[in-house]
JSON list of C-alpha atoms in Angstrom, two decimals:
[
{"chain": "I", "resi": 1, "resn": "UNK", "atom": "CA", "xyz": [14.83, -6.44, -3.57]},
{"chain": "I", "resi": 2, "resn": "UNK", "atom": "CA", "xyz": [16.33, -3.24, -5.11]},
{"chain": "I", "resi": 3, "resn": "UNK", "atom": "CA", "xyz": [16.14, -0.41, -1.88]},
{"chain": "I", "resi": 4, "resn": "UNK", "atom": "CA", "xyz": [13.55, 2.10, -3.07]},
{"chain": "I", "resi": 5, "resn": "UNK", "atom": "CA", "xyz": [14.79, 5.60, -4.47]},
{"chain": "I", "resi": 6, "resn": "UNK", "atom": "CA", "xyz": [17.06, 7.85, -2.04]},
{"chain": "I", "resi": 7, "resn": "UNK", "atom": "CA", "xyz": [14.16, 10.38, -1.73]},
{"chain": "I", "resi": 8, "resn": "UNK", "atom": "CA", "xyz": [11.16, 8.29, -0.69]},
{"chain": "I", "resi": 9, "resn": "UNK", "atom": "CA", "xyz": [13.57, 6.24, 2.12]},
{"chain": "I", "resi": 10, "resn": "UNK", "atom": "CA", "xyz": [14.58, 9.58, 2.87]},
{"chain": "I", "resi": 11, "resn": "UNK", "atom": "CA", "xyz": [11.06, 10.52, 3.08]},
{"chain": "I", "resi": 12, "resn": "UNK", "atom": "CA", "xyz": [9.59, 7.80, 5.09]},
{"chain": "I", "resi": 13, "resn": "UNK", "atom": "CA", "xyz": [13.04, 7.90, 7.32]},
{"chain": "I", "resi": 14, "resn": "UNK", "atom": "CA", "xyz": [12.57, 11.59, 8.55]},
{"chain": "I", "resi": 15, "resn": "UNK", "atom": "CA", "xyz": [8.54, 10.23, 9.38]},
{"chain": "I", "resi": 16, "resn": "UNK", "atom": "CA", "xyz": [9.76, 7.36, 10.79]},
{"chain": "I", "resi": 17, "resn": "UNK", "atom": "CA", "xyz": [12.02, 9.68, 13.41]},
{"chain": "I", "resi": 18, "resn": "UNK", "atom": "CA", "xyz": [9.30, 11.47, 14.22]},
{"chain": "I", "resi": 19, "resn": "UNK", "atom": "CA", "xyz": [7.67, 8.80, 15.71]},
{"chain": "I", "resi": 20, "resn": "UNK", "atom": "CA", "xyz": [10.42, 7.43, 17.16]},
{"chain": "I", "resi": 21, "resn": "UNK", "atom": "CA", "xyz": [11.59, 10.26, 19.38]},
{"chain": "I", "resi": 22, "resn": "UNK", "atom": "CA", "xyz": [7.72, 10.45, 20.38]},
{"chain": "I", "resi": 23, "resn": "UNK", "atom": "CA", "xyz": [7.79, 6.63, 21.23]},
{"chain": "I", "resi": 24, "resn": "UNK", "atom": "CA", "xyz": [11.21, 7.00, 23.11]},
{"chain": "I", "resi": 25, "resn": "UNK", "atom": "CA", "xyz": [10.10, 10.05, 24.84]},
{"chain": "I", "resi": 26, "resn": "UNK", "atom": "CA", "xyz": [7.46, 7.91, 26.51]},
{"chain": "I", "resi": 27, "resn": "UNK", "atom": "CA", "xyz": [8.84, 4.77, 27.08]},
{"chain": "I", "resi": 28, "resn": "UNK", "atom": "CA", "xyz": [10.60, 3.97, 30.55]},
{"chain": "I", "resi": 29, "resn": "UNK", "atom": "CA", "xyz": [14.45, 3.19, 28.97]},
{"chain": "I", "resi": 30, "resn": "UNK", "atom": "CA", "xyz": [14.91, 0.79, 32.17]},
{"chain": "I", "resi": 31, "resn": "UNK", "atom": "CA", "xyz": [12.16, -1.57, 31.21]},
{"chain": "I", "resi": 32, "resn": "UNK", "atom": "CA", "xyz": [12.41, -5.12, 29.32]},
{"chain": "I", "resi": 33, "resn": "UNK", "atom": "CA", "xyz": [11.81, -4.44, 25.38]},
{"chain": "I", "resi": 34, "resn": "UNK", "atom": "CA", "xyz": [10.41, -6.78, 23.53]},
{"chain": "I", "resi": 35, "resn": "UNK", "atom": "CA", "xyz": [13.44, -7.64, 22.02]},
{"chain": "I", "resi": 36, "resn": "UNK", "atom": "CA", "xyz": [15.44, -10.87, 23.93]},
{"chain": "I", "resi": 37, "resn": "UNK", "atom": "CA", "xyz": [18.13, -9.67, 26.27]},
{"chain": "I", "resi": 38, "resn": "UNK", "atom": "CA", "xyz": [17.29, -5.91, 25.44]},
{"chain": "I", "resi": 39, "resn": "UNK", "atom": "CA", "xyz": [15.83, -2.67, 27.93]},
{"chain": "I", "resi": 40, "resn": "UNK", "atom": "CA", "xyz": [14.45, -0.06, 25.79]},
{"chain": "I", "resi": 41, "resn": "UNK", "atom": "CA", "xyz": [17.37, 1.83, 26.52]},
{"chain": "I", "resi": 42, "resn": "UNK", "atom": "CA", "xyz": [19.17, -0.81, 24.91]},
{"chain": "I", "resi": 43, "resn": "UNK", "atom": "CA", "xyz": [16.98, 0.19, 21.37]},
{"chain": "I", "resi": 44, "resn": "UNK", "atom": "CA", "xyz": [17.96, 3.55, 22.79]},
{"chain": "I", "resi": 45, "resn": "UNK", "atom": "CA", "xyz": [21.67, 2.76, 22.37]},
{"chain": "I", "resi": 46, "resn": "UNK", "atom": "CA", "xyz": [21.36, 0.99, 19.47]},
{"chain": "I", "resi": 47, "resn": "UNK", "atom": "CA", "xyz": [19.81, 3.71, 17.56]},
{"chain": "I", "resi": 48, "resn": "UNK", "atom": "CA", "xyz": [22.03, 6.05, 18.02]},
{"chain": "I", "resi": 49, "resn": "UNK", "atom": "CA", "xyz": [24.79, 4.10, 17.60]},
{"chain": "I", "resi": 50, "resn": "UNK", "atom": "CA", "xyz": [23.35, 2.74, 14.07]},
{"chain": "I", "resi": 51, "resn": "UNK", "atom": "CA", "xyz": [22.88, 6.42, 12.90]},
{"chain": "I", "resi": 52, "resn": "UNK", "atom": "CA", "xyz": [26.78, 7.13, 13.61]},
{"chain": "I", "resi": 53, "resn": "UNK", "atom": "CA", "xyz": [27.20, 3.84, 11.44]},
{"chain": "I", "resi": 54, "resn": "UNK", "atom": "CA", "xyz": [25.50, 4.63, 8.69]},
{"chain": "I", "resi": 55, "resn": "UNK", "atom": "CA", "xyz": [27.84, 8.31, 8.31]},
{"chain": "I", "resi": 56, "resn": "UNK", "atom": "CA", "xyz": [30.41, 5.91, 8.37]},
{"chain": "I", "resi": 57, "resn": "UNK", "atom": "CA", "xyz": [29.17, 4.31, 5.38]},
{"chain": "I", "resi": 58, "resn": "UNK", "atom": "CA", "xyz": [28.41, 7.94, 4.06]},
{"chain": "I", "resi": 59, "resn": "UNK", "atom": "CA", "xyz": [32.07, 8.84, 4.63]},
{"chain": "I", "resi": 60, "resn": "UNK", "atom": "CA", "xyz": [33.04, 6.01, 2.68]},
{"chain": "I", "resi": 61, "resn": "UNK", "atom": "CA", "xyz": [31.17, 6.56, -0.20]},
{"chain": "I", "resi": 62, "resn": "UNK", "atom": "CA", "xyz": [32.28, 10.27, -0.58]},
{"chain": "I", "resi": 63, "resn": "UNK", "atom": "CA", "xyz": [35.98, 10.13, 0.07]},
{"chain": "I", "resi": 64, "resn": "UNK", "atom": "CA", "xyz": [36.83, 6.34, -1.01]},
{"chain": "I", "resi": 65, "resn": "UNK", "atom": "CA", "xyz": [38.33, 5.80, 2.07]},
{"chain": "I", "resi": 66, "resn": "UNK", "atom": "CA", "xyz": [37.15, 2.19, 3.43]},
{"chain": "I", "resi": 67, "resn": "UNK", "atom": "CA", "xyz": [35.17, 3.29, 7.30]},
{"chain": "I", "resi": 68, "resn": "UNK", "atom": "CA", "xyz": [32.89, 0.04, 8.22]},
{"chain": "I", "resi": 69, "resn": "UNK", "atom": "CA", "xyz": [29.87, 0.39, 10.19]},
{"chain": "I", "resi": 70, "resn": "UNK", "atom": "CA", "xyz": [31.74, -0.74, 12.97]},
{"chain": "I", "resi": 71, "resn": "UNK", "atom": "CA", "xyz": [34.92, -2.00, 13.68]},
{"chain": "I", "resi": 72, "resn": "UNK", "atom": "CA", "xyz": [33.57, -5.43, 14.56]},
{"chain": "I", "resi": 73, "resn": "UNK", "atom": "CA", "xyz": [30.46, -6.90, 16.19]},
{"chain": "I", "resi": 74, "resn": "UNK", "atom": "CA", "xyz": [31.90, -7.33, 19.40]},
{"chain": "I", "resi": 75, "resn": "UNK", "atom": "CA", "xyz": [32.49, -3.72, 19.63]},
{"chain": "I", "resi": 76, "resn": "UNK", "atom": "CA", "xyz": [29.23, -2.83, 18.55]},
{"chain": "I", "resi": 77, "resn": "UNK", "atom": "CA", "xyz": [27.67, -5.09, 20.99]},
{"chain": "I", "resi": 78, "resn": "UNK", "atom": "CA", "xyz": [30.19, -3.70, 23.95]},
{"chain": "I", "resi": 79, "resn": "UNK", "atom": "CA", "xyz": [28.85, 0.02, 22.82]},
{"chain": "I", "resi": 80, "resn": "UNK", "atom": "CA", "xyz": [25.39, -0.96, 23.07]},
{"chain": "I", "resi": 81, "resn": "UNK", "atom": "CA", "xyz": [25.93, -2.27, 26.53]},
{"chain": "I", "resi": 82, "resn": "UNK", "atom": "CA", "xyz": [28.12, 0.40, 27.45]},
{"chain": "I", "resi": 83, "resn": "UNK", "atom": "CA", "xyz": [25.51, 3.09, 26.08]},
{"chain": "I", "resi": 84, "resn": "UNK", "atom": "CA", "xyz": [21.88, 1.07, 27.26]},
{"chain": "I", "resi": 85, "resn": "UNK", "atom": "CA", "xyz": [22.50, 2.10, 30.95]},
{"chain": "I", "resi": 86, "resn": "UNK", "atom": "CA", "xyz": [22.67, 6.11, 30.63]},
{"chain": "I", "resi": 87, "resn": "UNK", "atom": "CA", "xyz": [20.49, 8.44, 32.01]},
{"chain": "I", "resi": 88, "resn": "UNK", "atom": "CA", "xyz": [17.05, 8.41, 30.33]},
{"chain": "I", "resi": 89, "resn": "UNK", "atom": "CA", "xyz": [17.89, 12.58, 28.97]},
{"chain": "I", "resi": 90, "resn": "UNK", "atom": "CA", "xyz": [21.37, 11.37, 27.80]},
{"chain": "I", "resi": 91, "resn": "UNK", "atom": "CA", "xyz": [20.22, 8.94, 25.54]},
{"chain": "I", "resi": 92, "resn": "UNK", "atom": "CA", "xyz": [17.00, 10.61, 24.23]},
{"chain": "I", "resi": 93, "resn": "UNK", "atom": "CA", "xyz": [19.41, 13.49, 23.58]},
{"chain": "I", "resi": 94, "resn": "UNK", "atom": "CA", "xyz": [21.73, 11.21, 21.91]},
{"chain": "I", "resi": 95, "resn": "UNK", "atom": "CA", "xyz": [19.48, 9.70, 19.69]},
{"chain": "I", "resi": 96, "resn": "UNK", "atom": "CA", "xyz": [18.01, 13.15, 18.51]},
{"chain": "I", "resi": 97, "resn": "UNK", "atom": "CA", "xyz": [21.61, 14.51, 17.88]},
{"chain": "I", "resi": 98, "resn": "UNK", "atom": "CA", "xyz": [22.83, 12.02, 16.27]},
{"chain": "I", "resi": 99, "resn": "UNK", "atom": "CA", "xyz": [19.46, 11.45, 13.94]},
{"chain": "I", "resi": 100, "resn": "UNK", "atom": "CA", "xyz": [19.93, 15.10, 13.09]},
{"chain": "I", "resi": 101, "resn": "UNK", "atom": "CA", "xyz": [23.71, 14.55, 12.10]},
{"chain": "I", "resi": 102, "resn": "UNK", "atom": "CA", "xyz": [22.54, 11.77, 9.62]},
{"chain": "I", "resi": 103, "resn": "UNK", "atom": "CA", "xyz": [19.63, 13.49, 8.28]},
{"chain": "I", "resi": 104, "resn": "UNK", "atom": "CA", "xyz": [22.23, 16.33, 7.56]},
{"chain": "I", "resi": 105, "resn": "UNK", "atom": "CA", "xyz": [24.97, 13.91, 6.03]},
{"chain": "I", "resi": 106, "resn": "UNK", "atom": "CA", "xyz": [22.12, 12.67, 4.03]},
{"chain": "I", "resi": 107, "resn": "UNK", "atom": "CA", "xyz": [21.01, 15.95, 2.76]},
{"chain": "I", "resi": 108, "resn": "UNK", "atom": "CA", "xyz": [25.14, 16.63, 2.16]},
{"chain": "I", "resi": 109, "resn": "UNK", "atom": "CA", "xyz": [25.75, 13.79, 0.01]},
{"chain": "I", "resi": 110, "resn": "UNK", "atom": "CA", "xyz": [26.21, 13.93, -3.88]},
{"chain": "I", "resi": 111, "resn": "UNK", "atom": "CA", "xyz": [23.70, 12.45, -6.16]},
{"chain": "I", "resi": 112, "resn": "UNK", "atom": "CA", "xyz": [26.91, 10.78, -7.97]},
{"chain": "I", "resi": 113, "resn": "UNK", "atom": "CA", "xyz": [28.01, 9.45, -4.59]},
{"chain": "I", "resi": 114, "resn": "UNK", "atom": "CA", "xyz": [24.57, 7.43, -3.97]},
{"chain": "I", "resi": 115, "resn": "UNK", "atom": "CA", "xyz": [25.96, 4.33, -7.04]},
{"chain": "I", "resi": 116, "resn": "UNK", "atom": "CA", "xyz": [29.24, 4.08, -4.98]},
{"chain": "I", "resi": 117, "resn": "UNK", "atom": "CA", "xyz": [29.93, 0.73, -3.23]},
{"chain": "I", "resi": 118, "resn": "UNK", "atom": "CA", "xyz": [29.95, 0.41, -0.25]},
{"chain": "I", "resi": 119, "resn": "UNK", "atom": "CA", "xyz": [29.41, -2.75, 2.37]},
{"chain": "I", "resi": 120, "resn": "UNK", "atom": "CA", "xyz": [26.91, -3.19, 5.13]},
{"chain": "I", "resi": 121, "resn": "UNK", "atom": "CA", "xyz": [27.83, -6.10, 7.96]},
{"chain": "I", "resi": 122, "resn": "UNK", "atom": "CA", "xyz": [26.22, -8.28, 5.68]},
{"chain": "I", "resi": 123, "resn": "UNK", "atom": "CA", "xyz": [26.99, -7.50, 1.96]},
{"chain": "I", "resi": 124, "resn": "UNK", "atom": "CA", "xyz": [28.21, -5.17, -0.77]},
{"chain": "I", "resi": 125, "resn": "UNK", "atom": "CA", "xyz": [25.47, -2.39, -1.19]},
{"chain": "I", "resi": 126, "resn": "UNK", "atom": "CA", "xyz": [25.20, 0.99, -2.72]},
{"chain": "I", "resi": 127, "resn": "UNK", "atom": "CA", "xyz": [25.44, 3.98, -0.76]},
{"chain": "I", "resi": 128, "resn": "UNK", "atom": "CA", "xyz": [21.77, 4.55, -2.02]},
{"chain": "I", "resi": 129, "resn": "UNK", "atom": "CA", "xyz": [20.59, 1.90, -0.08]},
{"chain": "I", "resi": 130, "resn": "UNK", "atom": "CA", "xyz": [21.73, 4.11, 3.37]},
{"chain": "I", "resi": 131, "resn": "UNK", "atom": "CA", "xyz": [18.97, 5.67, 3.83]},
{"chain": "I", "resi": 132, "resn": "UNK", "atom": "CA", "xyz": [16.37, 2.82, 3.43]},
{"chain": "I", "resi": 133, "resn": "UNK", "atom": "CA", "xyz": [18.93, 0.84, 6.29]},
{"chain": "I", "resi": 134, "resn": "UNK", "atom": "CA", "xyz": [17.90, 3.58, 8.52]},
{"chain": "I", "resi": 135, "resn": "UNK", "atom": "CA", "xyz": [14.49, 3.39, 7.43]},
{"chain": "I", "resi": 136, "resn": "UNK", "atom": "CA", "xyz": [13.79, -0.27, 8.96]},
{"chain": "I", "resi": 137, "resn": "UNK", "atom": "CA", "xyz": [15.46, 0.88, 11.98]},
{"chain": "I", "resi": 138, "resn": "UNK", "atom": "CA", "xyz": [13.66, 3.61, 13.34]},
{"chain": "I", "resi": 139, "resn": "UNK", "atom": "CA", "xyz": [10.14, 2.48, 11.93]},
{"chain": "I", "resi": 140, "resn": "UNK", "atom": "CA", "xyz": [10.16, -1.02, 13.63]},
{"chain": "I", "resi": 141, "resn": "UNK", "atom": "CA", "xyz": [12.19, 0.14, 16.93]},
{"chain": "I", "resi": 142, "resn": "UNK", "atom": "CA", "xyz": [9.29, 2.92, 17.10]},
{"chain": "I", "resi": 143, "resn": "UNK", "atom": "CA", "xyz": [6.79, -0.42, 16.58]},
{"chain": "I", "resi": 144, "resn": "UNK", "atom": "CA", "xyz": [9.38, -2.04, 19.71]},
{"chain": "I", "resi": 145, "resn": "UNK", "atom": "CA", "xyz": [8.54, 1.09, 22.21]},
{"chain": "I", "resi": 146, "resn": "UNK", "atom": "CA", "xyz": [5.04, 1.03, 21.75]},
{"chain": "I", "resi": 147, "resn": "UNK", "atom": "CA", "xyz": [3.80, 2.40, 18.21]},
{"chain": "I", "resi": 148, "resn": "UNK", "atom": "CA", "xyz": [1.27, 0.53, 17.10]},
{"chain": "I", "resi": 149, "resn": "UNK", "atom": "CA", "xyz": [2.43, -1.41, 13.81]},
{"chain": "I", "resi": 150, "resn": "UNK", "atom": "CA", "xyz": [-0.51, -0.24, 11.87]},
{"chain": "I", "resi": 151, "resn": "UNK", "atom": "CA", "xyz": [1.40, 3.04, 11.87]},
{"chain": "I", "resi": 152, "resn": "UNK", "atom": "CA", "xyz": [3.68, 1.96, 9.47]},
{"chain": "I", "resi": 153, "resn": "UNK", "atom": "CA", "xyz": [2.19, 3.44, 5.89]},
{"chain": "I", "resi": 154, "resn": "UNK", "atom": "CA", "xyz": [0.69, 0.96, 3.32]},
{"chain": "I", "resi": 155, "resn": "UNK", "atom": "CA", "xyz": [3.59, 1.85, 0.81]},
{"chain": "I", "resi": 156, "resn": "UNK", "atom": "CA", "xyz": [6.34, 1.24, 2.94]},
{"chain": "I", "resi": 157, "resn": "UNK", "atom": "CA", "xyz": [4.69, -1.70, 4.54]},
{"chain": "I", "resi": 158, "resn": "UNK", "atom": "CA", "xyz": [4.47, -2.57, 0.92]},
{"chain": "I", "resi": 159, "resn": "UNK", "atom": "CA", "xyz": [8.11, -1.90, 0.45]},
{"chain": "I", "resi": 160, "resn": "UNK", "atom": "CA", "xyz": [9.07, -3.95, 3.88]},
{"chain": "I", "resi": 161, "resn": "UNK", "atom": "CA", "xyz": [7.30, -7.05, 2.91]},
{"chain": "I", "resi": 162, "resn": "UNK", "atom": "CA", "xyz": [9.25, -7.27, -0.30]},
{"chain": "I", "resi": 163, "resn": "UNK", "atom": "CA", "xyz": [12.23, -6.90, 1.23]},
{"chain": "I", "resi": 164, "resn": "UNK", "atom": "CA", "xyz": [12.03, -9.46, 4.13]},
{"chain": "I", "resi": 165, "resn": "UNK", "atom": "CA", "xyz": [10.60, -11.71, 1.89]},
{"chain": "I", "resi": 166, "resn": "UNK", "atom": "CA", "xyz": [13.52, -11.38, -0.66]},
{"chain": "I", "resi": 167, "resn": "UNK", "atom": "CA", "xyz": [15.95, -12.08, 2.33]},
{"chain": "I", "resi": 168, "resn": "UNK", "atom": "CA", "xyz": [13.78, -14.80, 3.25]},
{"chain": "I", "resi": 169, "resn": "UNK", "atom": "CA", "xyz": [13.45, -16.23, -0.20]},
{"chain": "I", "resi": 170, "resn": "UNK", "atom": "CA", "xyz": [17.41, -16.97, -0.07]},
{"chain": "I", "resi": 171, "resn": "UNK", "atom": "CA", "xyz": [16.92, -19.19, 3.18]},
{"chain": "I", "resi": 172, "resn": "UNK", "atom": "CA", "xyz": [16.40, -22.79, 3.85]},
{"chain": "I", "resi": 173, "resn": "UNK", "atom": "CA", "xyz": [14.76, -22.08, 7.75]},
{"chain": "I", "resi": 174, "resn": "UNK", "atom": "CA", "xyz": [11.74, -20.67, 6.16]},
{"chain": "I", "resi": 175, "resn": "UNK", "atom": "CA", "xyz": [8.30, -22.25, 5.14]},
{"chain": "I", "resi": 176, "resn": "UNK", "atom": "CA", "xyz": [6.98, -21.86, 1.71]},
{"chain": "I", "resi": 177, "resn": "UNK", "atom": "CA", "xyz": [4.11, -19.21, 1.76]},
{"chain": "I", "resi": 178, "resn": "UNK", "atom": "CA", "xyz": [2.09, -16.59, 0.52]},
{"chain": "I", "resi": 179, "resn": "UNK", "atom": "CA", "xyz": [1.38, -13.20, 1.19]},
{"chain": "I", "resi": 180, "resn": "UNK", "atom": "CA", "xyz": [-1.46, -11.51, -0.08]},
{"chain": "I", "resi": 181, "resn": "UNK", "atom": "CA", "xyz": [-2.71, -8.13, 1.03]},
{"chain": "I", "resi": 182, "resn": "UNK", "atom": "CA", "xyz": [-5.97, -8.03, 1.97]},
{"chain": "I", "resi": 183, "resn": "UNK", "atom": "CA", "xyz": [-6.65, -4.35, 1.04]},
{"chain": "I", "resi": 184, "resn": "UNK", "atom": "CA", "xyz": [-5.40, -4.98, -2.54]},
{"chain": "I", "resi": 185, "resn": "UNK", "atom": "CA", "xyz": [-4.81, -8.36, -3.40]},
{"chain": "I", "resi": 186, "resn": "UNK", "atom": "CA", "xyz": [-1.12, -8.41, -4.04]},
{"chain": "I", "resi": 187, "resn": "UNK", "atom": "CA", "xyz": [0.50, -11.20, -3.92]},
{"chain": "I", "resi": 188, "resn": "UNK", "atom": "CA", "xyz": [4.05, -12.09, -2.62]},
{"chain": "I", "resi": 189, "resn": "UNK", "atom": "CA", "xyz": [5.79, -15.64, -2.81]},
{"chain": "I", "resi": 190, "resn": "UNK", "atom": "CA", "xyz": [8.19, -16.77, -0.94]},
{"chain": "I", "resi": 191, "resn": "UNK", "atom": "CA", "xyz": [9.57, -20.02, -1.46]},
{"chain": "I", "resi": 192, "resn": "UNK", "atom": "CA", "xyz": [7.26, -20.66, -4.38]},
{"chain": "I", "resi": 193, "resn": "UNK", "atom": "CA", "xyz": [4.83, -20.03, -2.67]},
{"chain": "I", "resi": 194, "resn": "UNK", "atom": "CA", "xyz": [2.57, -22.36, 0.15]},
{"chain": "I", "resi": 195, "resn": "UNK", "atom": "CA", "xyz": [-0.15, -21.54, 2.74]},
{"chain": "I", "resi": 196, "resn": "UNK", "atom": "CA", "xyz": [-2.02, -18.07, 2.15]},
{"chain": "I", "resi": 197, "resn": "UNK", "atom": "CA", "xyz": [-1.32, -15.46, 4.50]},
{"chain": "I", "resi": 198, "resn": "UNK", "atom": "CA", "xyz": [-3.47, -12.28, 4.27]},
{"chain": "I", "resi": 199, "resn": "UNK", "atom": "CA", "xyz": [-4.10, -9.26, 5.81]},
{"chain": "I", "resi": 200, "resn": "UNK", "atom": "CA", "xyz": [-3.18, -5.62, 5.78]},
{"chain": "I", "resi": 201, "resn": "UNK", "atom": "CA", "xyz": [0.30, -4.65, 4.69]},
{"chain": "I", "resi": 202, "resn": "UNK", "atom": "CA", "xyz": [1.32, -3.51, 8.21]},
{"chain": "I", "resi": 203, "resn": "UNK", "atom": "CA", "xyz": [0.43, -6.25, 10.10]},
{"chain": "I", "resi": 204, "resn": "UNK", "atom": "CA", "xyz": [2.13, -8.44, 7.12]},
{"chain": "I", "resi": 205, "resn": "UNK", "atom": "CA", "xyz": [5.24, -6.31, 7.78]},
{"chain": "I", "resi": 206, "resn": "UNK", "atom": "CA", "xyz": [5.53, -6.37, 11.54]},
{"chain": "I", "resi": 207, "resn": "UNK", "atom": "CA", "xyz": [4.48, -10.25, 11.52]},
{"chain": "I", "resi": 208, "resn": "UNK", "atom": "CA", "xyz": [7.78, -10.96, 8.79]},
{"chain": "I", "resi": 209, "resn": "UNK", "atom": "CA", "xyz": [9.97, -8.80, 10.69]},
{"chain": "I", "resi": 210, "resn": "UNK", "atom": "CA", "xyz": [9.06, -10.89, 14.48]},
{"chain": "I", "resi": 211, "resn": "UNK", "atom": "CA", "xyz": [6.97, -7.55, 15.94]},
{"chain": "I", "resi": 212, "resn": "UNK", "atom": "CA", "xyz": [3.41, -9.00, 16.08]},
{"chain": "I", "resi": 213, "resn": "UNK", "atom": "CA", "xyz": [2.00, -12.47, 16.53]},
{"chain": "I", "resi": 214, "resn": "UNK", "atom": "CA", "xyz": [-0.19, -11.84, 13.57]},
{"chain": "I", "resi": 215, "resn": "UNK", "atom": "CA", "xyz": [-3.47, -11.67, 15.24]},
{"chain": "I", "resi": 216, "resn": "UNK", "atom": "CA", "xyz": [-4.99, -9.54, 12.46]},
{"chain": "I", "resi": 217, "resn": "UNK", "atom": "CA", "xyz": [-3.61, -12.30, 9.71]},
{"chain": "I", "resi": 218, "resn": "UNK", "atom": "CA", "xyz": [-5.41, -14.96, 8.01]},
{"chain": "I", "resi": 219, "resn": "UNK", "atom": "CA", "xyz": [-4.17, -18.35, 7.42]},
{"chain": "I", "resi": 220, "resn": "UNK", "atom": "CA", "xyz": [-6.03, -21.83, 7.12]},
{"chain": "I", "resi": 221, "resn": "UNK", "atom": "CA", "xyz": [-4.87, -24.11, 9.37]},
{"chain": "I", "resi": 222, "resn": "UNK", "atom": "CA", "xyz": [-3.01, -21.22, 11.81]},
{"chain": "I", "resi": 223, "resn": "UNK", "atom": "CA", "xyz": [0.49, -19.06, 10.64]},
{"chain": "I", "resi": 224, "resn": "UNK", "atom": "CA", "xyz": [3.67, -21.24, 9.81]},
{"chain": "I", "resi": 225, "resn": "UNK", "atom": "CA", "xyz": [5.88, -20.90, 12.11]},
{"chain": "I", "resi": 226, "resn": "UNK", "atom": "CA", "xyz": [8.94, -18.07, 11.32]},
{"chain": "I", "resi": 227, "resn": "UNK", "atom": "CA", "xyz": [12.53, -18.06, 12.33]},
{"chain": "I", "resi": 228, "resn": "UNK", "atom": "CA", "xyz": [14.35, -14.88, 13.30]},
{"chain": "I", "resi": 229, "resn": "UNK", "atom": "CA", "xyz": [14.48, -12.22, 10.16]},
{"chain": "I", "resi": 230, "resn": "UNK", "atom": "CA", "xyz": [18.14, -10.68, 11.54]}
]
């Protein structure tokens, strides 16, 4: 999927924070997430940490000089860890700050610089696509501490379900299906398409992306069975 344009991720990203920092303000950062192996102060941690990554990628894209997300994944794993176990006002301040600092290296950056290549841990991108990264994190780490996924707005739920189903399209592990929303009967393949699964955009989102059982979904003969989308 091509990332949608720089100012609607930017859009839905500074909405998306919102209800992050009102989710994290609530949520007890010592307690199991619903993530495996994770506290929320672990999503905490990781949040903040992904928002100094992503002015890394910034950084490369405006001065040519080559600044990966992270140095390598051990390191990011040993600065989640290190970070998870804070006090609860340290890392709710942390996240905030450095939120702010990426909204404002956003806001800084060239339209020129937004075609540069760059690369994410995964692949060669556009520095366009930086904002929409951010995008998925704080909308479905808000949906992790407690926001309710039918928060998530029908266009970007729209835009998520493309996008995990173009990642998914690429893989062997996945069943063949169909996803049609129920609201407006758009229909998304993915594998050529199988089984129908329906239902509203959000819950089709947060189902894809492993944050909801897909209780509100639709599916003769029950949902097929997904692996892991990251």
């Amino acid at each position: 999927m091509t990332a949608p344009d720089v100012a609607t991720s930017v859009t839905w990203m500074r909405e998306g924070t919102v209800l992050l920092l009102d989710r994290l303000d609530r949520a007890d950062l010592t307690a199991p997430s619903p993530l495996p192996g994770w506290t929320n102060g672990h999503i905490a941690a990781h949040i903040a940490r992904n928002a100094d990554a992503l002015m890394r990628l910034l950084y490369w894209a405006q001065t040519g000089e080559v600044t990966p997300m992270y140095p390598s994944a051990d390191v990011r794993n040993a600065e989640i860890e290190r970070d998870a176990v804070r006090d609860a006002q340290v890392q709710r301040a942390d996240v905030r700050t450095t939120a702010a600092a990426l909204d404002d290296a956003i806001a800084a950056t060239a339209d020129d610089t937004w075609t540069v290549q760059v690369r994410s841990t995964r692949r060669a991108i556009a520095a366009g696509e930086v904002p929409w990264m951010r995008v998925k994190e704080v909308w479905l780490h808000a949906v992790d501490l407690g926001a309710p996924s039918e928060a998530i707005p029908d266009d970007l739920a729209t835009a998520l379900i493309d996008d995990i189903a173009g990642s998914f399209s690429d893989r062997d592990d996945v069943p063949a299906l169909r996803l049609v929303d129920s609201s407006s009967g758009r229909a998304v393949d993915i594998g050529g398409g199988g089984p129908t699964v329906a239902g509203p955009p959000s819950e089709l989102a947060a189902w894809l992306a492993g944050r909801s059982a897909g209780e509100a979904l639709e599916c003769a003969g029950g949902l097929p069975v997904l692996p892991a989308w990251l």
